[in-house]
Amino acid sequence: MSTAIETNASEKKSVGAPHSATFVSSRQLPKSAVSEVTGLIGVVSLFCATMGAAYFEVSLLQSIMMLLGLPAATMIASTILLDKAHLRASTGLDYGLERHRPEVMEITVTKTLGLGATFLVIALAYQLIPTYEATKYELTRALSLVVFPLLWILSPIYIAFTTRHMVDPRDELWHFGKLVTLNYSAVDRQKVKDHCRAWLVKGFFLAFMISILPTNIHSMINADLSNFFSKPLPTVFFLIQLTFFVDVCIGTIGYLCTFKALDSHIRTANPYLSSWVAALICYPPFVLMTSGGPLDYKSGTQDWTYWFEGMPLLLTLWGSAIVLLAVIYAWATVAFGIRFSNLTHRGIITTGPFRYAKHPAYLSKNAMWWLMSVPFLSNLGTAAAVQCCILLLGVNAVYYARAKTEEKHLMADADYREYSEWIKAEGLFARILSGRRKPHTR
């Protein structure tokens, strides 16, 4: 996941040379849309909720609600109280602006109808598309039939509030509402396309996140910690499991919390087909890296524990390296706070591992796959090992394409261009090449 991508998966700006002369001389890290403390608060809350769910032995559904609800609530509080994101101009809101009630009501009705149609289309997709008939999507289908109608009934309260203070209340949702009500003369087709792209991202990736959420939460709540410190391998496996648990929970919250009032809305969804192709082939049902798939680099190989069995020191060091990469991967998701999402621009993140590299999640995840699968060793001989290495290089190439197509999208934002220039001058790789340990300051 990624993308950060989103990631994070898990994204910002446009092509064109920025004002780099002034910027590079100042060497100041651009301000992040999310403060470091917001993600940290989310992780602490997640661990507290996990311990509470395990101690009180609540049901799986209640556990999911606790493990998503508490971190979301605390990160939202941090977003408002500490980041003060709700006051930013990028929200599109001006609280000094108060529209007349008749105008607010007319716009609210149109948007509510547009939102209802959007929910209906996504819910129908979950019920009708064969992919979502799989057992792992049962929770997704059930929630769409219960939660979507409830959200739609409550939505006019939020829509009316934001409409009252929006600088431009006739946004993508309004234009989609006009399309739904057959008022074609008022429809801006580009805004309708933008609306559909943003909700396609939410619908597709939220279903995926919810499908893997129960397994991750159940495994963590019921984890057996009795052998945690007894041997290296159980410790490594648990820590890896813990990092992916954090990634999945915080990532799911990111897809749920898309609100203009919190400045966590989807500003733009990636408009490039190449980016969508590169991203979707990493996820079911399009995934190419699965067992038997075209980029199945694990066929004929054994994992790292097989090759290093009987070598406790090497086993511990190798496992520690994998854990470190897994922590960086989860850290990249946590840095987004409530903004994680693939294929979208929701504000530039420059904290956490993003102060060192533009794509820390992709870098750490791809390096981790090399260490875990050890494709250069094979029981089937040298030819099989070479084949697995080539296939894993193909997977790496897919993620390189994801990174570059995301940058193409995000480069439309001047903030990302500034951040990109800073990384080129002061990022980890720039410092390694120049022999510097720390970034320059003014």
CSV table of C-alpha atoms in Angstrom, one decimal:
chain,number,residue,atom,x,y,z
A,1,MET,CA,0.0,0.0,0.0
A,2,SER,CA,1.5,2.7,-0.3
A,3,THR,CA,1.8,5.7,-1.7
A,4,ALA,CA,2.1,7.5,-0.1
A,5,ILE,CA,1.1,6.5,-1.3
A,6,GLU,CA,-1.1,6.9,-0.9
A,7,THR,CA,1.0,6.6,0.2
A,8,ASN,CA,0.6,4.8,0.5
A,9,ALA,CA,0.3,4.5,-0.1
A,10,SER,CA,0.6,6.5,0.5
A,11,GLU,CA,1.4,12.9,-4.2
A,12,LYS,CA,1.4,16.3,-5.5
A,13,LYS,CA,2.5,18.6,-8.3
A,14,SER,CA,3.2,19.7,-11.9
A,15,VAL,CA,5.9,19.8,-14.4
A,16,GLY,CA,7.9,22.9,-14.9
A,17,ALA,CA,10.9,24.4,-13.2
A,18,PRO,CA,10.2,25.9,-9.8
A,19,HIS,CA,11.7,28.9,-8.2
A,20,SER,CA,14.7,26.7,-7.2
A,21,ALA,CA,17.4,29.4,-7.0
A,22,THR,CA,15.9,31.1,-4.0
A,23,PHE,CA,14.7,27.9,-2.5
A,24,VAL,CA,17.9,25.9,-2.7
A,25,SER,CA,19.8,28.7,-1.1
A,26,SER,CA,17.6,28.8,1.9
A,27,ARG,CA,17.6,25.0,2.4
A,28,GLN,CA,14.3,25.0,4.4
A,29,LEU,CA,12.2,21.9,4.5
A,30,PRO,CA,8.8,22.9,3.1
A,31,LYS,CA,6.0,22.8,5.7
A,32,SER,CA,4.0,19.6,5.8
A,33,ALA,CA,0.2,19.4,5.5
A,34,VAL,CA,0.3,17.1,8.6
A,35,SER,CA,2.4,17.7,11.7
A,36,GLU,CA,4.6,14.9,13.0
A,37,VAL,CA,2.5,14.6,16.2
A,38,THR,CA,-0.8,13.9,14.5
A,39,GLY,CA,0.3,10.5,13.2
A,40,LEU,CA,2.0,9.7,16.5
A,41,ILE,CA,-1.2,10.4,18.4
A,42,GLY,CA,-3.0,8.1,16.0
A,43,VAL,CA,-0.6,5.2,16.6
A,44,VAL,CA,-0.7,5.6,20.4
A,45,SER,CA,-4.5,5.7,20.2
A,46,LEU,CA,-4.5,2.6,18.0
A,47,PHE,CA,-2.4,0.7,20.5
A,48,CYS,CA,-4.6,1.8,23.4
A,49,ALA,CA,-7.7,0.6,21.5
A,50,THR,CA,-6.0,-2.7,20.7
A,51,MET,CA,-5.2,-3.4,24.3
A,52,GLY,CA,-8.8,-2.4,25.3
A,53,ALA,CA,-10.3,-4.7,22.7
A,54,ALA,CA,-8.0,-7.6,23.8
A,55,TYR,CA,-8.7,-7.0,27.5
A,56,PHE,CA,-12.4,-6.8,27.3
A,57,GLU,CA,-12.7,-9.5,24.7
A,58,VAL,CA,-15.1,-7.6,22.5
A,59,SER,CA,-16.4,-9.0,19.2
A,60,LEU,CA,-14.5,-8.5,16.0
A,61,LEU,CA,-16.9,-5.9,14.6
A,62,GLN,CA,-16.7,-4.0,17.9
A,63,SER,CA,-12.9,-4.3,17.7
A,64,ILE,CA,-12.9,-2.8,14.2
A,65,MET,CA,-15.0,0.1,15.4
A,66,MET,CA,-12.7,0.7,18.4
A,67,LEU,CA,-9.5,0.4,16.4
A,68,LEU,CA,-10.7,2.8,13.7
A,69,GLY,CA,-12.8,5.1,15.8
A,70,LEU,CA,-10.4,6.1,18.5
A,71,PRO,CA,-7.4,6.8,16.3
A,72,ALA,CA,-9.6,8.7,13.9
A,73,ALA,CA,-11.1,10.8,16.6
A,74,THR,CA,-7.7,11.7,18.2
A,75,MET,CA,-6.1,12.5,14.9
A,76,ILE,CA,-9.0,14.6,13.9
A,77,ALA,CA,-8.7,16.5,17.2
A,78,SER,CA,-5.0,17.0,16.5
A,79,THR,CA,-5.8,18.2,13.0
A,80,ILE,CA,-8.1,20.8,14.4
A,81,LEU,CA,-6.4,21.8,17.7
A,82,LEU,CA,-2.7,21.5,16.7
A,83,ASP,CA,-2.5,21.6,13.0
A,84,LYS,CA,-5.4,24.0,12.7
A,85,ALA,CA,-6.0,22.6,9.2
A,86,HIS,CA,-9.7,23.7,9.2
A,87,LEU,CA,-8.6,27.3,8.9
A,88,ARG,CA,-6.4,26.9,5.9
A,89,ALA,CA,-7.3,28.5,2.6
A,90,SER,CA,-6.8,25.1,0.9
A,91,THR,CA,-10.1,23.9,2.5
A,92,GLY,CA,-11.9,26.2,0.2
A,93,LEU,CA,-13.8,27.5,3.2
A,94,ASP,CA,-14.1,31.1,4.5
A,95,TYR,CA,-15.8,31.2,7.8
A,96,GLY,CA,-16.4,35.0,7.4
A,97,LEU,CA,-18.6,34.2,4.4
A,98,GLU,CA,-22.2,33.3,5.1
A,99,ARG,CA,-24.5,32.6,2.2
A,100,HIS,CA,-28.2,33.2,2.3
A,101,ARG,CA,-30.3,30.3,3.4
A,102,PRO,CA,-32.3,29.8,0.1
A,103,GLU,CA,-29.0,29.5,-1.9
A,104,VAL,CA,-27.6,27.1,0.7
A,105,MET,CA,-30.7,25.0,0.6
A,106,GLU,CA,-30.7,24.8,-3.2
A,107,ILE,CA,-27.1,23.8,-3.4
A,108,THR,CA,-27.4,21.3,-0.5
A,109,VAL,CA,-30.3,19.5,-2.1
A,110,THR,CA,-28.4,19.2,-5.4
A,111,LYS,CA,-25.3,17.9,-3.6
A,112,THR,CA,-27.2,15.5,-1.4
A,113,LEU,CA,-28.8,14.0,-4.5
A,114,GLY,CA,-25.4,13.7,-6.1
A,115,LEU,CA,-24.0,12.0,-3.1
A,116,GLY,CA,-26.9,9.6,-2.9
A,117,ALA,CA,-26.4,8.6,-6.5
A,118,THR,CA,-22.6,8.1,-5.8
A,119,PHE,CA,-23.3,5.9,-2.8
A,120,LEU,CA,-25.9,3.9,-4.9
A,121,VAL,CA,-23.5,3.2,-7.7
A,122,ILE,CA,-20.7,2.1,-5.3
A,123,ALA,CA,-23.1,-0.1,-3.3
A,124,LEU,CA,-24.4,-1.7,-6.5
A,125,ALA,CA,-20.9,-2.3,-7.7
A,126,TYR,CA,-20.1,-4.2,-4.4
A,127,GLN,CA,-23.2,-6.3,-4.8
A,128,LEU,CA,-23.0,-7.0,-8.5
A,129,ILE,CA,-19.4,-7.3,-9.5
A,130,PRO,CA,-18.2,-10.9,-9.2
A,131,THR,CA,-14.9,-9.9,-7.5
A,132,TYR,CA,-16.8,-8.7,-4.5
A,133,GLU,CA,-18.6,-12.0,-4.0
A,134,ALA,CA,-15.6,-13.4,-2.3
A,135,THR,CA,-15.9,-14.1,1.4
A,136,LYS,CA,-13.3,-11.5,2.3
A,137,TYR,CA,-15.6,-8.8,0.9
A,138,GLU,CA,-18.6,-9.8,3.0
A,139,LEU,CA,-18.0,-7.0,5.5
A,140,THR,CA,-17.6,-4.5,2.7
A,141,ARG,CA,-20.9,-5.5,1.1
A,142,ALA,CA,-22.7,-5.5,4.4
A,143,LEU,CA,-21.4,-2.1,5.5
A,144,SER,CA,-22.3,-0.5,2.1
A,145,LEU,CA,-26.0,-1.6,2.6
A,146,VAL,CA,-26.1,-0.2,6.2
A,147,VAL,CA,-23.7,2.6,6.5
A,148,PHE,CA,-24.2,4.3,3.1
A,149,PRO,CA,-27.9,5.0,3.7
A,150,LEU,CA,-27.2,6.2,7.2
A,151,LEU,CA,-24.4,8.6,5.9
A,152,TRP,CA,-26.6,9.8,3.2
A,153,ILE,CA,-29.4,10.7,5.6
A,154,LEU,CA,-27.0,12.6,7.8
A,155,SER,CA,-25.0,14.2,5.0
A,156,PRO,CA,-27.2,17.3,4.5
A,157,ILE,CA,-26.0,18.6,7.9
A,158,TYR,CA,-22.4,18.6,6.8
A,159,ILE,CA,-23.1,19.6,3.3
A,160,ALA,CA,-25.2,22.6,4.4
A,161,PHE,CA,-22.5,23.7,6.8
A,162,THR,CA,-19.7,23.6,4.3
A,163,THR,CA,-21.8,25.1,1.5
A,164,ARG,CA,-22.6,28.1,3.7
A,165,HIS,CA,-18.9,28.9,4.0
A,166,MET,CA,-17.4,27.6,0.7
A,167,VAL,CA,-15.8,30.1,-1.5
A,168,ASP,CA,-17.0,28.1,-4.5
A,169,PRO,CA,-19.9,25.9,-3.4
A,170,ARG,CA,-20.7,24.6,-6.9
A,171,ASP,CA,-17.9,22.0,-6.8
A,172,GLU,CA,-17.6,18.6,-8.3
A,173,LEU,CA,-20.3,17.1,-6.2
A,174,TRP,CA,-22.7,19.9,-7.2
A,175,HIS,CA,-22.0,19.3,-10.9
A,176,PHE,CA,-22.6,15.6,-10.4
A,177,GLY,CA,-25.8,16.4,-8.7
A,178,LYS,CA,-26.9,18.5,-11.6
A,179,LEU,CA,-26.1,15.6,-13.9
A,180,VAL,CA,-28.2,13.2,-11.8
A,181,THR,CA,-31.1,15.6,-11.9
A,182,LEU,CA,-30.8,15.9,-15.7
A,183,ASN,CA,-29.9,19.6,-15.6
A,184,TYR,CA,-27.3,19.1,-18.3
A,185,SER,CA,-27.0,22.8,-19.2
A,186,ALA,CA,-25.4,23.5,-15.8
A,187,VAL,CA,-23.0,20.5,-15.9
A,188,ASP,CA,-19.2,21.0,-16.2
A,189,ARG,CA,-18.1,17.7,-17.7
A,190,GLN,CA,-14.6,18.0,-16.4
A,191,LYS,CA,-15.8,18.5,-12.8
A,192,VAL,CA,-18.0,15.4,-13.2
A,193,LYS,CA,-15.0,13.4,-14.4
A,194,ASP,CA,-13.0,14.7,-11.4
A,195,HIS,CA,-15.8,13.6,-9.0
A,196,CYS,CA,-16.0,10.1,-10.6
A,197,ARG,CA,-12.2,9.6,-10.4
A,198,ALA,CA,-12.1,10.6,-6.7
A,199,TRP,CA,-14.9,8.3,-5.7
A,200,LEU,CA,-13.6,5.5,-7.9
A,201,VAL,CA,-10.4,5.7,-5.8
A,202,LYS,CA,-12.4,5.7,-2.5
A,203,GLY,CA,-14.7,2.9,-3.6
A,204,PHE,CA,-12.0,0.6,-5.0
A,205,PHE,CA,-9.3,1.0,-2.3
A,206,LEU,CA,-11.7,1.2,0.7
A,207,ALA,CA,-13.1,-2.1,-0.3
A,208,PHE,CA,-9.6,-3.6,-0.4
A,209,MET,CA,-8.6,-2.1,2.9
A,210,ILE,CA,-11.8,-3.3,4.6
A,211,SER,CA,-11.2,-6.8,3.1
A,212,ILE,CA,-7.8,-7.2,4.8
A,213,LEU,CA,-8.8,-5.3,8.0
A,214,PRO,CA,-10.5,-8.1,10.0
A,215,THR,CA,-7.6,-10.6,9.6
A,216,ASN,CA,-5.1,-8.0,10.7
A,217,ILE,CA,-7.1,-6.9,13.7
A,218,HIS,CA,-8.0,-10.4,14.8
A,219,SER,CA,-4.4,-11.6,14.5
A,220,MET,CA,-3.1,-8.7,16.5
A,221,ILE,CA,-5.7,-8.8,19.3
A,222,ASN,CA,-5.2,-12.6,19.7
A,223,ALA,CA,-1.4,-12.5,19.3
A,224,ASP,CA,0.5,-14.9,21.6
A,225,LEU,CA,3.3,-12.9,23.1
A,226,SER,CA,4.5,-15.7,25.4
A,227,ASN,CA,7.5,-16.4,23.1
A,228,PHE,CA,8.0,-12.8,22.1
A,229,PHE,CA,11.5,-12.4,23.6
A,230,SER,CA,12.4,-16.1,23.8
A,231,LYS,CA,13.7,-16.5,20.2
A,232,PRO,CA,14.6,-14.1,17.4
A,233,LEU,CA,12.2,-15.4,14.8
A,234,PRO,CA,9.0,-15.0,16.8
A,235,THR,CA,10.0,-11.5,17.7
A,236,VAL,CA,10.8,-10.6,14.0
A,237,PHE,CA,7.5,-12.1,12.8
A,238,PHE,CA,5.5,-10.3,15.4
A,239,LEU,CA,7.1,-6.9,14.7
A,240,ILE,CA,6.5,-7.3,11.0
A,241,GLN,CA,2.9,-8.2,11.7
A,242,LEU,CA,2.6,-5.2,14.0
A,243,THR,CA,3.9,-2.8,11.3
A,244,PHE,CA,1.4,-4.0,8.7
A,245,PHE,CA,-1.3,-3.8,11.3
A,246,VAL,CA,-0.5,-0.2,11.9
A,247,ASP,CA,-0.3,0.5,8.1
A,248,VAL,CA,-3.7,-1.1,7.4
A,249,CYS,CA,-5.6,0.6,10.3
A,250,ILE,CA,-4.2,4.1,9.7
A,251,GLY,CA,-4.5,3.7,5.9
A,252,THR,CA,-8.2,2.7,6.2
A,253,ILE,CA,-8.8,5.7,8.4
A,254,GLY,CA,-7.3,7.8,5.6
A,255,TYR,CA,-9.8,6.6,3.1
A,256,LEU,CA,-12.7,7.2,5.4
A,257,CYS,CA,-11.7,10.8,6.5
A,258,THR,CA,-12.0,12.9,3.4
A,259,PHE,CA,-13.5,16.1,4.6
A,260,LYS,CA,-13.1,19.7,3.3
A,261,ALA,CA,-13.6,21.0,6.8
A,262,LEU,CA,-10.5,19.2,7.9
A,263,ASP,CA,-8.5,20.0,4.7
A,264,SER,CA,-8.2,16.2,4.2
A,265,HIS,CA,-10.4,16.2,1.1
A,266,ILE,CA,-9.3,14.8,-2.2
A,267,ARG,CA,-8.1,17.9,-4.0
A,268,THR,CA,-7.4,16.0,-7.2
A,269,ALA,CA,-7.4,12.4,-8.2
A,270,ASN,CA,-4.7,11.3,-10.5
A,271,PRO,CA,-5.8,12.0,-14.1
A,272,TYR,CA,-3.2,9.9,-15.9
A,273,LEU,CA,-4.1,6.4,-17.2
A,274,SER,CA,-0.5,5.3,-16.8
A,275,SER,CA,-0.7,6.0,-13.1
A,276,TRP,CA,-3.9,4.1,-12.7
A,277,VAL,CA,-2.5,1.1,-14.6
A,278,ALA,CA,0.7,1.1,-12.5
A,279,ALA,CA,-1.3,1.3,-9.2
A,280,LEU,CA,-4.1,-1.2,-10.0
A,281,ILE,CA,-1.8,-4.0,-11.1
A,282,CYS,CA,-0.5,-4.1,-7.5
A,283,TYR,CA,-4.0,-4.8,-6.1
A,284,PRO,CA,-6.7,-7.6,-6.5
A,285,PRO,CA,-8.2,-8.5,-8.8
A,286,PHE,CA,-5.6,-7.0,-11.2
A,287,VAL,CA,-2.5,-7.9,-9.2
A,288,LEU,CA,0.4,-9.3,-11.3
A,289,MET,CA,2.6,-10.4,-8.4
A,290,THR,CA,0.3,-13.0,-6.9
A,291,SER,CA,1.2,-16.7,-6.9
A,292,GLY,CA,1.1,-18.0,-10.5
A,293,GLY,CA,0.9,-14.4,-11.8
A,294,PRO,CA,3.1,-12.9,-14.6
A,295,LEU,CA,5.4,-11.3,-12.0
A,296,ASP,CA,5.4,-14.2,-9.4
A,297,TYR,CA,9.0,-13.9,-8.3
A,298,LYS,CA,8.6,-16.5,-5.5
A,299,SER,CA,8.1,-19.6,-7.6
A,300,GLY,CA,10.9,-22.1,-6.9
A,301,THR,CA,12.4,-20.1,-4.0
A,302,GLN,CA,12.5,-20.5,-0.3
A,303,ASP,CA,12.3,-17.5,2.1
A,304,TRP,CA,15.1,-16.1,4.2
A,305,THR,CA,14.4,-18.3,7.3
A,306,TYR,CA,15.1,-21.4,5.2
A,307,TRP,CA,18.4,-20.3,3.9
A,308,PHE,CA,19.8,-18.9,7.2
A,309,GLU,CA,18.5,-21.7,9.4
A,310,GLY,CA,21.2,-22.8,11.8
A,311,MET,CA,23.0,-19.4,11.6
A,312,PRO,CA,21.4,-17.5,14.5
A,313,LEU,CA,23.6,-14.4,14.2
A,314,LEU,CA,22.9,-13.9,10.5
A,315,LEU,CA,19.2,-14.9,11.0
A,316,THR,CA,18.9,-12.2,13.7
A,317,LEU,CA,20.7,-9.5,11.6
A,318,TRP,CA,18.8,-10.3,8.5
A,319,GLY,CA,15.5,-10.3,10.4
A,320,SER,CA,16.3,-7.0,12.0
A,321,ALA,CA,16.9,-5.4,8.6
A,322,ILE,CA,13.5,-6.6,7.5
A,323,VAL,CA,11.8,-5.2,10.6
A,324,LEU,CA,13.6,-1.9,10.1
A,325,LEU,CA,12.3,-1.7,6.5
A,326,ALA,CA,8.8,-2.7,7.7
A,327,VAL,CA,8.8,0.1,10.3
A,328,ILE,CA,9.8,2.7,7.6
A,329,TYR,CA,6.9,1.4,5.5
A,330,ALA,CA,4.4,1.8,8.3
A,331,TRP,CA,6.0,5.1,9.3
A,332,ALA,CA,5.3,6.5,5.8
A,333,THR,CA,1.6,5.7,6.2
A,334,VAL,CA,1.4,7.1,9.7
A,335,ALA,CA,3.0,10.4,8.5
A,336,PHE,CA,-0.2,11.0,6.5
A,337,GLY,CA,-2.4,11.1,9.6
A,338,ILE,CA,-6.0,11.1,8.2
A,339,ARG,CA,-4.9,11.8,4.7
A,340,PHE,CA,-3.5,8.5,3.4
A,341,SER,CA,-4.8,7.5,-0.1
A,342,ASN,CA,-3.5,6.1,-3.4
A,343,LEU,CA,-3.8,8.1,-6.6
A,344,THR,CA,-4.8,11.4,-5.0
A,345,HIS,CA,-3.5,14.7,-3.9
A,346,ARG,CA,-4.6,15.6,-0.4
A,347,GLY,CA,-1.8,17.9,0.8
A,348,ILE,CA,2.0,17.6,0.7
A,349,ILE,CA,3.7,15.5,3.4
A,350,THR,CA,7.2,16.4,4.3
A,351,THR,CA,7.5,14.9,7.8
A,352,GLY,CA,8.5,11.4,8.9
A,353,PRO,CA,10.4,9.5,6.3
A,354,PHE,CA,9.4,11.9,3.7
A,355,ARG,CA,12.0,14.3,4.9
A,356,TYR,CA,14.6,11.8,3.6
A,357,ALA,CA,13.0,10.6,0.3
A,358,LYS,CA,10.0,11.2,-1.9
A,359,HIS,CA,8.8,7.6,-1.9
A,360,PRO,CA,10.0,6.0,1.4
A,361,ALA,CA,7.2,3.4,1.4
A,362,TYR,CA,8.0,2.1,-2.1
A,363,LEU,CA,11.7,2.1,-1.4
A,364,SER,CA,11.4,0.2,1.9
A,365,LYS,CA,8.8,-2.3,0.6
A,366,ASN,CA,10.7,-3.2,-2.5
A,367,ALA,CA,13.9,-3.6,-0.5
A,368,MET,CA,12.0,-5.8,2.0
A,369,TRP,CA,10.9,-8.1,-0.7
A,370,TRP,CA,14.5,-8.8,-1.7
A,371,LEU,CA,15.4,-9.6,1.8
A,372,MET,CA,12.4,-11.8,2.6
A,373,SER,CA,12.3,-13.8,-0.6
A,374,VAL,CA,16.0,-14.1,-1.3
A,375,PRO,CA,15.4,-14.6,-5.0
A,376,PHE,CA,19.1,-15.0,-5.8
A,377,LEU,CA,19.1,-18.4,-4.0
A,378,SER,CA,17.0,-21.3,-5.4
A,379,ASN,CA,16.7,-25.0,-4.9
A,380,LEU,CA,16.2,-25.3,-8.6
A,381,GLY,CA,19.5,-24.0,-9.7
A,382,THR,CA,21.1,-20.9,-11.0
A,383,ALA,CA,18.7,-20.4,-14.0
A,384,ALA,CA,15.7,-20.4,-11.6
A,385,ALA,CA,17.4,-17.9,-9.3
A,386,VAL,CA,18.2,-15.6,-12.3
A,387,GLN,CA,14.5,-15.9,-13.4
A,388,CYS,CA,13.2,-14.9,-9.9
A,389,CYS,CA,15.6,-12.0,-9.7
A,390,ILE,CA,14.4,-10.7,-13.1
A,391,LEU,CA,10.8,-11.0,-12.1
A,392,LEU,CA,11.4,-9.2,-8.8
A,393,LEU,CA,13.2,-6.5,-10.8
A,394,GLY,CA,10.0,-6.3,-12.9
A,395,VAL,CA,8.0,-5.7,-9.7
A,396,ASN,CA,10.5,-3.0,-8.7
A,397,ALA,CA,10.0,-1.4,-12.2
A,398,VAL,CA,6.2,-1.3,-11.5
A,399,TYR,CA,6.7,0.6,-8.3
A,400,TYR,CA,9.2,2.9,-10.1
A,401,ALA,CA,6.5,3.6,-12.6
A,402,ARG,CA,4.0,4.3,-9.8
A,403,ALA,CA,6.4,6.8,-8.2
A,404,LYS,CA,7.1,8.6,-11.5
A,405,THR,CA,3.4,8.8,-12.5
A,406,GLU,CA,2.5,10.0,-9.0
A,407,GLU,CA,5.1,12.7,-9.3
A,408,LYS,CA,3.7,13.7,-12.7
A,409,HIS,CA,0.4,14.3,-11.0
A,410,LEU,CA,1.7,16.1,-7.9
A,411,MET,CA,4.1,18.3,-9.8
A,412,ALA,CA,1.0,20.4,-10.7
A,413,ASP,CA,1.3,21.8,-7.1
A,414,ALA,CA,3.9,24.4,-6.4
A,415,ASP,CA,4.3,23.0,-2.9
A,416,TYR,CA,5.3,19.7,-4.3
A,417,ARG,CA,7.8,21.2,-6.7
A,418,GLU,CA,9.4,23.0,-3.8
A,419,TYR,CA,9.5,19.8,-1.8
A,420,SER,CA,10.9,17.9,-4.8
A,421,GLU,CA,13.7,20.4,-5.1
A,422,TRP,CA,14.5,20.2,-1.4
A,423,ILE,CA,14.8,16.4,-1.6
A,424,LYS,CA,17.1,16.7,-4.6
A,425,ALA,CA,19.4,19.1,-2.6
A,426,GLU,CA,18.9,17.8,1.0
A,427,GLY,CA,17.4,14.3,0.9
A,428,LEU,CA,19.1,11.3,2.2
A,429,PHE,CA,20.6,10.2,-1.1
A,430,ALA,CA,21.8,13.7,-1.9
A,431,ARG,CA,23.5,13.8,1.5
A,432,ILE,CA,25.1,10.4,1.0
A,433,LEU,CA,26.5,11.4,-2.4
A,434,SER,CA,27.8,14.7,-1.1
A,435,GLY,CA,29.2,13.1,2.1
A,436,ARG,CA,27.0,15.3,4.4
A,437,ARG,CA,25.3,13.8,7.5
A,438,LYS,CA,22.7,16.5,8.0
A,439,PRO,CA,20.8,18.9,5.8
A,440,HIS,CA,22.0,22.4,5.4
A,441,THR,CA,20.2,25.2,7.3
A,442,ARG,CA,20.1,28.9,6.8
